[in-house]
Coordinates of C-alpha atoms and ligand atoms in Angstrom, one line a residue:
X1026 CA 88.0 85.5 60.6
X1027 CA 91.3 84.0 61.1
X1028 CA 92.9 84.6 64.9
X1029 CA 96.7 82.9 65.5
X1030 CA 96.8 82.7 69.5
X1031 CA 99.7 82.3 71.0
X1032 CA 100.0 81.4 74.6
X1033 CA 102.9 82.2 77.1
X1034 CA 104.7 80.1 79.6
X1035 CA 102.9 81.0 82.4
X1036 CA 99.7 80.3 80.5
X1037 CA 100.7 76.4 80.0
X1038 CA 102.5 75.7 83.3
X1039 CA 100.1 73.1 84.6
X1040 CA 97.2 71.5 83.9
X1041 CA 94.7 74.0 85.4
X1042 CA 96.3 76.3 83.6
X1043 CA 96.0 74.7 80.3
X1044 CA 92.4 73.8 81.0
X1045 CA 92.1 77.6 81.0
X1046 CA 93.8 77.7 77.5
X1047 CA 91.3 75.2 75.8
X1048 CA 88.0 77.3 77.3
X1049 CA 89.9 80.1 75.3
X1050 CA 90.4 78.5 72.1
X1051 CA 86.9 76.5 72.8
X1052 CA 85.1 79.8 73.2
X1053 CA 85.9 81.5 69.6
X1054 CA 86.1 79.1 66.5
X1055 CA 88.4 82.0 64.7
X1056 CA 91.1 80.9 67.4
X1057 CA 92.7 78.4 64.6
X1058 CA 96.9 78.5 64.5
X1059 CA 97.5 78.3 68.2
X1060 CA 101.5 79.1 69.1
X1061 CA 102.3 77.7 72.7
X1062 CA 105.3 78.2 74.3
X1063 CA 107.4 75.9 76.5
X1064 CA 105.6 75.5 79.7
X1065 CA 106.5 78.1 81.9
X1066 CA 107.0 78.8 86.1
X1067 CA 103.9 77.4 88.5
X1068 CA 105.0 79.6 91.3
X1069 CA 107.3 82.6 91.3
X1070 CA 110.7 80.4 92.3
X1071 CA 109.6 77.6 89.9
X1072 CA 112.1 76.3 87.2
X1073 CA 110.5 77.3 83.4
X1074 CA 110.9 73.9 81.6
X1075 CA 113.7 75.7 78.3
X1076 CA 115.9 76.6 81.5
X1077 CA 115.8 72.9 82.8
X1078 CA 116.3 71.9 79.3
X1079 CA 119.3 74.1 78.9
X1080 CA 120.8 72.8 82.2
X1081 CA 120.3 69.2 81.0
X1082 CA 121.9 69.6 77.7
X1083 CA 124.8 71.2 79.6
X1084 CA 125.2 68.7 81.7
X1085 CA 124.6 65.9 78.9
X1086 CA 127.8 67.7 77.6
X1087 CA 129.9 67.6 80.7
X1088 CA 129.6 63.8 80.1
X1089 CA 127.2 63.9 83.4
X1090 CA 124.5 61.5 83.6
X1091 CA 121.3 62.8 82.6
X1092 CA 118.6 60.3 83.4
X1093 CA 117.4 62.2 86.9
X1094 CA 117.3 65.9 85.2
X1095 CA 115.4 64.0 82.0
X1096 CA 112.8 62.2 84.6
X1097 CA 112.1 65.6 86.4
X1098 CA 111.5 66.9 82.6
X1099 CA 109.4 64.6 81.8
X1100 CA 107.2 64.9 84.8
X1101 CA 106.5 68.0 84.3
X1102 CA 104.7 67.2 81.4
X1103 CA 103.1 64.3 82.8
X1104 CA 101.8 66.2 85.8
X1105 CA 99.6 68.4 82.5
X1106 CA 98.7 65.0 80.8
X1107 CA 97.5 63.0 83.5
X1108 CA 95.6 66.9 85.0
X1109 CA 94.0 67.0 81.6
X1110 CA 93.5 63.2 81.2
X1111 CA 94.9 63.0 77.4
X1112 CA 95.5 59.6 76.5
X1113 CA 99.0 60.4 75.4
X1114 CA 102.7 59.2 76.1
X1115 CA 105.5 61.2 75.4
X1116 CA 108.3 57.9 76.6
X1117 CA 109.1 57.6 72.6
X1118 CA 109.9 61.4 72.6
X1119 CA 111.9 61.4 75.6
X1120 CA 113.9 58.4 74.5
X1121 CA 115.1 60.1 71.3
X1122 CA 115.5 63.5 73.0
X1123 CA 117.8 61.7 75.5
X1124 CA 119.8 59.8 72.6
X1125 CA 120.0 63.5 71.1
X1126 CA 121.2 64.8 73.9
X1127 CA 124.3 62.3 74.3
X1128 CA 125.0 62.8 70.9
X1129 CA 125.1 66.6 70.9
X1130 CA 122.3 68.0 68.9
X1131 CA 122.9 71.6 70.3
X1132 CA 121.8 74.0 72.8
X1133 CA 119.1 75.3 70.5
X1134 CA 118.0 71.8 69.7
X1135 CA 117.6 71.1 73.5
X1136 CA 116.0 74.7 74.2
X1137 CA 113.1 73.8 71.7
X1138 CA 112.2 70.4 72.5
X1139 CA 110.2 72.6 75.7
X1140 CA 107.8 74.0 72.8
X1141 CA 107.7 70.8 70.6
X1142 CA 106.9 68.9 73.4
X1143 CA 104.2 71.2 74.5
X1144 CA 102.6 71.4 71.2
X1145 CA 102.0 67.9 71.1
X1146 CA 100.0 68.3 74.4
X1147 CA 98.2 71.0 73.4
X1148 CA 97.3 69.6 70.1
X1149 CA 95.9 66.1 71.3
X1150 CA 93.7 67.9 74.3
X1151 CA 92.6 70.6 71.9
X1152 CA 92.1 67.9 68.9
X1153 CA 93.7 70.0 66.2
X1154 CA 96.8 69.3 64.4
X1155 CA 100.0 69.3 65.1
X1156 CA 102.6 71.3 62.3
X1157 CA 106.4 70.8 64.0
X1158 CA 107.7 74.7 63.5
X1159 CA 111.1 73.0 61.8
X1160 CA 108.5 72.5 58.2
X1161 CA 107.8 76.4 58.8
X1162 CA 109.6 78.2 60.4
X1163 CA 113.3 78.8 58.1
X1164 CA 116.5 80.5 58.8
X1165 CA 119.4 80.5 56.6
X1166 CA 122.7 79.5 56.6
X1167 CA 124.1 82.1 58.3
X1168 CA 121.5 81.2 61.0
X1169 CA 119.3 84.4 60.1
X1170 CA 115.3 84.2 60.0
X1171 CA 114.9 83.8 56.5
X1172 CA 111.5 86.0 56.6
X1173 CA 110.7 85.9 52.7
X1174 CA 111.4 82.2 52.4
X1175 CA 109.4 81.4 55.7
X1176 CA 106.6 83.4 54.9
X1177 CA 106.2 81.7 51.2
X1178 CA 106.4 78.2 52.6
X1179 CA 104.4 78.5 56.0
X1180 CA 101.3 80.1 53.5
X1181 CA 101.4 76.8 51.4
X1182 CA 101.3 74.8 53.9
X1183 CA 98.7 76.3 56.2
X1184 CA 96.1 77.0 52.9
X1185 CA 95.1 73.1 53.3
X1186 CA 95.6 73.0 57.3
X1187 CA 92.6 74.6 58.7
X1188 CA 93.5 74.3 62.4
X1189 CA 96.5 73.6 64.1
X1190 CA 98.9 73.9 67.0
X1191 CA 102.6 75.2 66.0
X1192 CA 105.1 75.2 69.1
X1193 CA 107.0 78.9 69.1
X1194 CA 110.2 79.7 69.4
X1195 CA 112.2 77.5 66.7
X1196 CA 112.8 76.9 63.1
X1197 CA 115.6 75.0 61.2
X1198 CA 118.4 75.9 59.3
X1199 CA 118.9 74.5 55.8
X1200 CA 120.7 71.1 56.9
X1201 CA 117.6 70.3 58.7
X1202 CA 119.1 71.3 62.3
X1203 CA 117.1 73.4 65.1
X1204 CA 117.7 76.8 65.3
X1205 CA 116.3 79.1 68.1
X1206 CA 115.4 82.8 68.1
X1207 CA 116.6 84.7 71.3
X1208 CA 114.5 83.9 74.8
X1209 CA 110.8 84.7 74.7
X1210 CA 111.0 84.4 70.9
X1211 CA 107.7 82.2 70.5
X1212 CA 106.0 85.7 69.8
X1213 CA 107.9 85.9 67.0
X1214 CA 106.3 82.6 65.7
X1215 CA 103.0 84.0 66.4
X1216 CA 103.7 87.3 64.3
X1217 CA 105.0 85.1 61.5
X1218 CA 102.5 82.7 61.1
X1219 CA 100.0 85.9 61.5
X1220 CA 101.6 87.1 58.8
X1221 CA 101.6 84.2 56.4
X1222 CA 97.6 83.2 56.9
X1223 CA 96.9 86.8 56.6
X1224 CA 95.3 86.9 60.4
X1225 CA 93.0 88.9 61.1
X1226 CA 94.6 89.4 64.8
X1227 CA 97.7 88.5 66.6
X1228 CA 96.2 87.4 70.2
X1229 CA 99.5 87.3 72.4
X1230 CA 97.8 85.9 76.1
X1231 CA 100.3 86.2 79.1
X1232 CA 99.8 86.8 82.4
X1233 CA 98.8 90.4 82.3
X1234 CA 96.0 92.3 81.6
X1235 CA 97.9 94.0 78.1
X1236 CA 100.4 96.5 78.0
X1237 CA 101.2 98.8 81.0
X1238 CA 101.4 102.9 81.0
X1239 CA 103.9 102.4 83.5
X1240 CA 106.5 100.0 85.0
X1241 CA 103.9 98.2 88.3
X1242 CA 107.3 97.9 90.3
X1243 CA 107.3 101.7 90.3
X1244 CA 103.6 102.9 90.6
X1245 CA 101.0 100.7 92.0
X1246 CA 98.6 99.0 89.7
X1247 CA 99.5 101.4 86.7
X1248 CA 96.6 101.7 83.8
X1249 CA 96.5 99.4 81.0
X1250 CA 97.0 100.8 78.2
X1251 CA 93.9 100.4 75.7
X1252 CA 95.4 101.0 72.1
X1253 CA 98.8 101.3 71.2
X1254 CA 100.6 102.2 67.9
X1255 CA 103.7 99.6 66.7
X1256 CA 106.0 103.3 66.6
X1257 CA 104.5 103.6 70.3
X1258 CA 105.4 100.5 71.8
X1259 CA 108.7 100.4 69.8
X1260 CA 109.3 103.5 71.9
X1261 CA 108.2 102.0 75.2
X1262 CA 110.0 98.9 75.0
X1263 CA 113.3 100.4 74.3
X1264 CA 113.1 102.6 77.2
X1265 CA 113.0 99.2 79.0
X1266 CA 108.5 98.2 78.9
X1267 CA 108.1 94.6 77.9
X1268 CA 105.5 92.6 77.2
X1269 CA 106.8 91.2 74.0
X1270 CA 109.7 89.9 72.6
X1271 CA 111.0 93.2 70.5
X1272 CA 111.4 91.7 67.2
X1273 CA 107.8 90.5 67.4
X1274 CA 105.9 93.4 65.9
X1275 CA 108.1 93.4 62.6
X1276 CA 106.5 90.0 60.6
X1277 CA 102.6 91.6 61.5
X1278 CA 104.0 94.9 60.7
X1279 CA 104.1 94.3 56.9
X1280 CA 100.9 93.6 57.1
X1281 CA 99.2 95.8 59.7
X1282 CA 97.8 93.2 61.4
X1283 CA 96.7 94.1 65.0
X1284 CA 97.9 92.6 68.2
X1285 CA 95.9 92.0 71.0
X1286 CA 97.8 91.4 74.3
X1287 CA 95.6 89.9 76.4
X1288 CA 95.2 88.1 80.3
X1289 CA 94.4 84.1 80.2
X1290 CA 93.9 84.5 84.1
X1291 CA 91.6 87.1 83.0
X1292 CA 89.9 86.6 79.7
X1293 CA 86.8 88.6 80.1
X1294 CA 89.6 91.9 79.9
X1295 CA 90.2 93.4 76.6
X1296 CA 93.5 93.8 76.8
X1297 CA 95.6 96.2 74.5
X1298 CA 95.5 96.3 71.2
X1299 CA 98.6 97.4 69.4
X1300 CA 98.0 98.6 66.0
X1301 CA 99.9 100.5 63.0
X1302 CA 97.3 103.3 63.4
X1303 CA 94.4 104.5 64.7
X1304 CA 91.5 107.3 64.6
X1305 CA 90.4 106.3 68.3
X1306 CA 92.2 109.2 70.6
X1307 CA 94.1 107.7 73.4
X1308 CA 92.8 108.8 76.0
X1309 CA 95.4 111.2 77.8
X1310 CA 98.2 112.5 75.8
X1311 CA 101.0 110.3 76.9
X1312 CA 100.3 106.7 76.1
X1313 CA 103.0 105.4 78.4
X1314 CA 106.6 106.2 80.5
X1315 CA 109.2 104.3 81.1
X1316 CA 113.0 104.5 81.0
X1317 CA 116.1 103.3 82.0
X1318 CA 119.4 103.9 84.4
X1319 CA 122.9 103.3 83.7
X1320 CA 123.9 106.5 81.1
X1321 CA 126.9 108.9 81.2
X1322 CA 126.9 112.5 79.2
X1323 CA 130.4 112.9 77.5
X1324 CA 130.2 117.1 76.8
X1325 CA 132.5 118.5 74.6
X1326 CA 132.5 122.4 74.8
X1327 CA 134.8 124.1 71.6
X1328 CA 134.3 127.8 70.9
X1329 CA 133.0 128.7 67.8
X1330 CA 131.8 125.2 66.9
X1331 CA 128.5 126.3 65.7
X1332 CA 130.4 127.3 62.2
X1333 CA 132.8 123.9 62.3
X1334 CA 131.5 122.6 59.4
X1335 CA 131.8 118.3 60.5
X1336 CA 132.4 118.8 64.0
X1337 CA 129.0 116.6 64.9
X1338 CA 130.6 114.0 62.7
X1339 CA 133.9 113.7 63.9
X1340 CA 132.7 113.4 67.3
X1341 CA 130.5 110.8 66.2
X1342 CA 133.3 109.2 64.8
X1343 CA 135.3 108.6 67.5
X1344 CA 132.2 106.8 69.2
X1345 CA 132.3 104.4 66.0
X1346 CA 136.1 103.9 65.8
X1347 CA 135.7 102.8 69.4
X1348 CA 132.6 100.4 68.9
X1349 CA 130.2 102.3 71.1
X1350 CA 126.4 103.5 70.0
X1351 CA 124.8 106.4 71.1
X1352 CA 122.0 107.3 72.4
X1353 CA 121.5 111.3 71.8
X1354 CA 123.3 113.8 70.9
X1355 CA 122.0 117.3 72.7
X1356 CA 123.8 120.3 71.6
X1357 CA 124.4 124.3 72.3
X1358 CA 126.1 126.7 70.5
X1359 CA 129.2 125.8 71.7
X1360 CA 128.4 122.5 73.5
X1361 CA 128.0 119.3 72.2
X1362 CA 127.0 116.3 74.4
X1363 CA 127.0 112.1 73.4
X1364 CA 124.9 110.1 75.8
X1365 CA 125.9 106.5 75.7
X1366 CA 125.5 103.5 78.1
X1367 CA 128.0 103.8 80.7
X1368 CA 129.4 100.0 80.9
X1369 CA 130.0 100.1 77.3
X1370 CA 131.8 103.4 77.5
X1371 CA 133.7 102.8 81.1
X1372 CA 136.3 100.1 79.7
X1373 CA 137.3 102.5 76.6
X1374 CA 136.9 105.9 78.1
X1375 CA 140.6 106.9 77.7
X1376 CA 140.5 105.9 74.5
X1377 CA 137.5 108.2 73.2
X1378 CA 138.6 111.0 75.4
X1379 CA 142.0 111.0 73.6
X1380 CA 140.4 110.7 70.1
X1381 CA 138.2 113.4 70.5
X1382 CA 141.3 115.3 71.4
X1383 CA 142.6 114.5 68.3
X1384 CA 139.5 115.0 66.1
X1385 CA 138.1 118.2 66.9
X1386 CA 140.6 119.6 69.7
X1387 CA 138.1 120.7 72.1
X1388 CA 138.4 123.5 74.6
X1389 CA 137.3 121.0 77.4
X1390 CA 135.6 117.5 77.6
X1391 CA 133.7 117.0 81.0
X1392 CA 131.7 113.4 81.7
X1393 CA 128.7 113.1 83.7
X1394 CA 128.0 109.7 85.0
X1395 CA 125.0 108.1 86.6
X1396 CA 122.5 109.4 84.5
X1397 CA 118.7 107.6 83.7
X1398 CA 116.7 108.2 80.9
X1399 CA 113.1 108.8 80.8
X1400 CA 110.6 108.5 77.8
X1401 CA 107.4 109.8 77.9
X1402 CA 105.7 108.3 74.7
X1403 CA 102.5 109.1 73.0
X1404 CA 100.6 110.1 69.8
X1405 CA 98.4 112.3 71.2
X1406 CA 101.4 114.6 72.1
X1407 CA 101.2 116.0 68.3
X1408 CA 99.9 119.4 67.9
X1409 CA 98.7 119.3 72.2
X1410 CA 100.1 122.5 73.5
X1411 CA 101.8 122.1 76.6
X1412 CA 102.9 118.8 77.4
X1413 CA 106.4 119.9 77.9
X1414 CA 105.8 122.7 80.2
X1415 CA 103.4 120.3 82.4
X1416 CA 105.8 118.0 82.4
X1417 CA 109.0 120.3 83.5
X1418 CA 106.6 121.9 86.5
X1419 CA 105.6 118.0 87.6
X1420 CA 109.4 117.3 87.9
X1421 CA 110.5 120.8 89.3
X1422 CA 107.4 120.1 91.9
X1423 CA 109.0 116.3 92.4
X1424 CA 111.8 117.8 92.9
X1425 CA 114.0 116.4 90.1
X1426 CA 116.5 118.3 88.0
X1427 CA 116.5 118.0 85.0
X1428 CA 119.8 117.6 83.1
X1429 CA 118.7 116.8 79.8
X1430 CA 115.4 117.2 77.3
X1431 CA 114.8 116.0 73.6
X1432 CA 111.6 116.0 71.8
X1433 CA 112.1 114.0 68.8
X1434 CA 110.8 115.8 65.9
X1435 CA 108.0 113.0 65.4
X1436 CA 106.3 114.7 68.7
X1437 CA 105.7 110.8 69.3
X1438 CA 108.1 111.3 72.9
X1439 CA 109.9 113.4 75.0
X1440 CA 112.8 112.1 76.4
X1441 CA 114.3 113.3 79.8
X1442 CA 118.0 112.8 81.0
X1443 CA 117.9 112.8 85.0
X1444 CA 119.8 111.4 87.8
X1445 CA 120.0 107.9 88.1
X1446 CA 119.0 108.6 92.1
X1447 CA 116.0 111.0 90.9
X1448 CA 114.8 107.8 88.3
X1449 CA 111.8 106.4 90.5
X1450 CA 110.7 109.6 91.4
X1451 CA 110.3 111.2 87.8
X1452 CA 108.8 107.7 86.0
X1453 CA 105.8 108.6 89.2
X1454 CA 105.9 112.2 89.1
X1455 CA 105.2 111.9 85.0
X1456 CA 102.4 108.8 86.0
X1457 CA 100.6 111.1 88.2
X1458 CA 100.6 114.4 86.6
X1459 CA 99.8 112.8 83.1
X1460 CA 97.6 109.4 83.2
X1461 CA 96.9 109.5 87.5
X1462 CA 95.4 112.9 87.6
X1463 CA 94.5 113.5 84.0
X1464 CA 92.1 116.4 83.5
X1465 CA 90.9 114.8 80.3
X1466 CA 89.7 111.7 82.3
Ligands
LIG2024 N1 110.4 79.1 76.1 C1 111.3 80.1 75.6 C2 111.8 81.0 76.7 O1 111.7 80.6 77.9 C3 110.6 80.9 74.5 C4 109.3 81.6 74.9 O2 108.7 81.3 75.9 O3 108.9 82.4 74.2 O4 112.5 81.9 76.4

């Protein structure tokens, strides 16, 4: 078996909490391509080691001098050293990062020295090898993840590597020069490098105990969610769930490899498993809610435009001429509504109300602001019978209006347009009716 661990920030913060990180990797022999990322916050108004790094490059730039924000760097990873008692020193490092620095090597070069420097660590107290993610890890010219490439090159050169440590979060461009994916992109790594040793599974270990049904800040210690489908958690994370970097699931993807979220703070928990598909039933018919504020309803109402043969697409249009997405189109006979994130659309309202004038010449154009959307996700809402009608009498008995509802044909979720005000109330009522109070339990 071949398992690529990757660990979080939170996970490698300090000494104790990397001590935890090698009993992990100590306990299961599989555990061979281990992904770290930069080391993370200690306590909750800590400072994560990329964002000091990012401060000091700025700074570097501003022609500022550098040597106090570099020595309070540095002792952060001295603090792990001397905690784990590693005969290692990192002053050659430092030195070269510093000239660097001075000489400009970029805000993504500065970003990833928190993960290069970590790998090191990690890879002298764990005794496995250290690969620098710059051999691996390629993006192209344009500065895009060159997947093919990277996956072609990372196989070769892991077939004659049988364990090592590969820090997360940065590759290089052709010239040689360090490129970064977005923040939290060291699960990315860890999906690629799944991906090109063919793992068997993607361990991700954070802070949690795997992915939530429901935001915690909403409903007290929500359920974990045991398995979870990619198409699933593409859902849930869009509607504003995170527990991994989005563009993570796509390198395991081609591959159906599964991913196992899992708790370093708590490694006897399973965790969830997120997976391209499964036989095992979940175990109530949502797998999750979540959803976000912030919407606004533009609703065009035209007589007759049921037989308008394009009307749906020159509405559309106007949202395209104007650089905005949407989010969902509900219609009636003679309504037609565009929901669309209301900070994108508030600066060029006047301009799409007077194109839509001009396109299809409505008989009125009304907005609706303040709107949240709600998602309630799950595969086992295929073929159940009555999951909509339980979920309109929950709300109705929460007292929340419902202003908008869209079942994607999929049956995969059921999205809910509500007041923003009402948001909190609806993510619980849905919690309690569907996962809380389950009568499949
Ligand atoms: N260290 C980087 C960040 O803070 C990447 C990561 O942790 O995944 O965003």
């Amino acid at each position: 078996m071949i398992k690529v661990t990757k660990f979080g920030g939170s996970s490698l913060a300090s000494a104790q909490q990397m001590e935890k990180v090698g009993n992990i990797i100590r306990s299961d022999p599989d555990r061979k391509y281990i992904i770290p990322s930069a080391p993370g916050k200690r306590f909750s108004d800590d400072t994560k080691v990329t964002d000091m790094l990012y401060k000091c490059y700025d700074a570097a730039s501003d022609g500022e001098d550098i040597d106090g924000r570099m020595a309070e760097i540095a002792a952060r990873y001295q603090e792990i050293i001397d905690g784990l008692h590693i005969d290692l020193s990192l002053d050659d490092e430092f030195a070269l990062i510093k000239d660097l620095f001075k000489r400009r090597a970029g805000r993504d070069y500065a970003a990833s020295r928190g993960e290069y420097l970590n790998g090191i660590v990690l890879a002298a107290y764990l005794g496995y090898r250290f690969i620098d993610a710059k051999e691996v890890i390629l993006f192209d010219a344009h500065g895009n993840f060159d997947a093919e490439r990277t996956n072609d090159v990372a196989r070769a050169r892991f077939k004659s590597v049988e364990k090592a440590v590969i820090p997360g979060f940065y590759g290089a461009m052709p010239d040689g020069s360090i490129k970064t994916f977005s923040r939290g992109g060291s699960d990315i790594t860890g999906s690629i490098i799944s991906r090109a040793v063919h793992a068997n599974v993607y361990e991700n270990w954070t802070d949690v105990s795997g992915c939530l049904a429901c935001d915690p800040r909403l409903v007290d210690n929500p359920e974990v969610i045991e398995t979870v489908t990619y198409r699933e958690l593409r859902e849930l994370s869009y509607m504003g769930a995170s527990v991994l970097h989005e563009d993570a699931i796509f390198p395991v993807r081609v591959e159906g490899i599964p991913i196992n979220i899992r708790n370093t703070n708590r490694p006897e928990d399973h965790g969830t498993l997120i997976v391209e598909s499964t036989v095992r039933s979940p175990r109530h018919v949502i797998t999750g809610v979540a959803g976000r504020k912030g919407f606004c309803s533009i609703n065009i109402d035209k007589a007759m435009m049921n037989s308008e043969i394009g009307f749906g697409r020159r509405v559309l249009q106007v949202f395209e001429d104007n650089n905005i997405s949407f989010e969902h189109t509900p219609s009636g006979i003679d309504t037609f509504s565009v929901l669309v994130h209301q900070e994108e659309f508030a600066d060029k309202e006047q301009d799409v109300i007077a194109g839509l004038h001009r396109a299809v010449n409505p008989d009125n154009i009304y907005l609706e602001t303040d709107l949240a959307l709600v998602a309630i996700v799950g595969r086992g809402m295929k073929n159940a019978q009555g999951t909509a009608g339980r979920l309109c009498t929950a709300l109705a008995n929460a007292g929340v209006n419902i202003k908008m509802i869209d079942q994607g044909s999929s049956e995969l979720n059921i999205i809910v347009g509500v007041r923003d005000e009402d948001f909190e109330r609806t993510i619980r009522a849905i919690y309690r009716e569907f996962i809380e109070n389950d009568y499949k339990k």
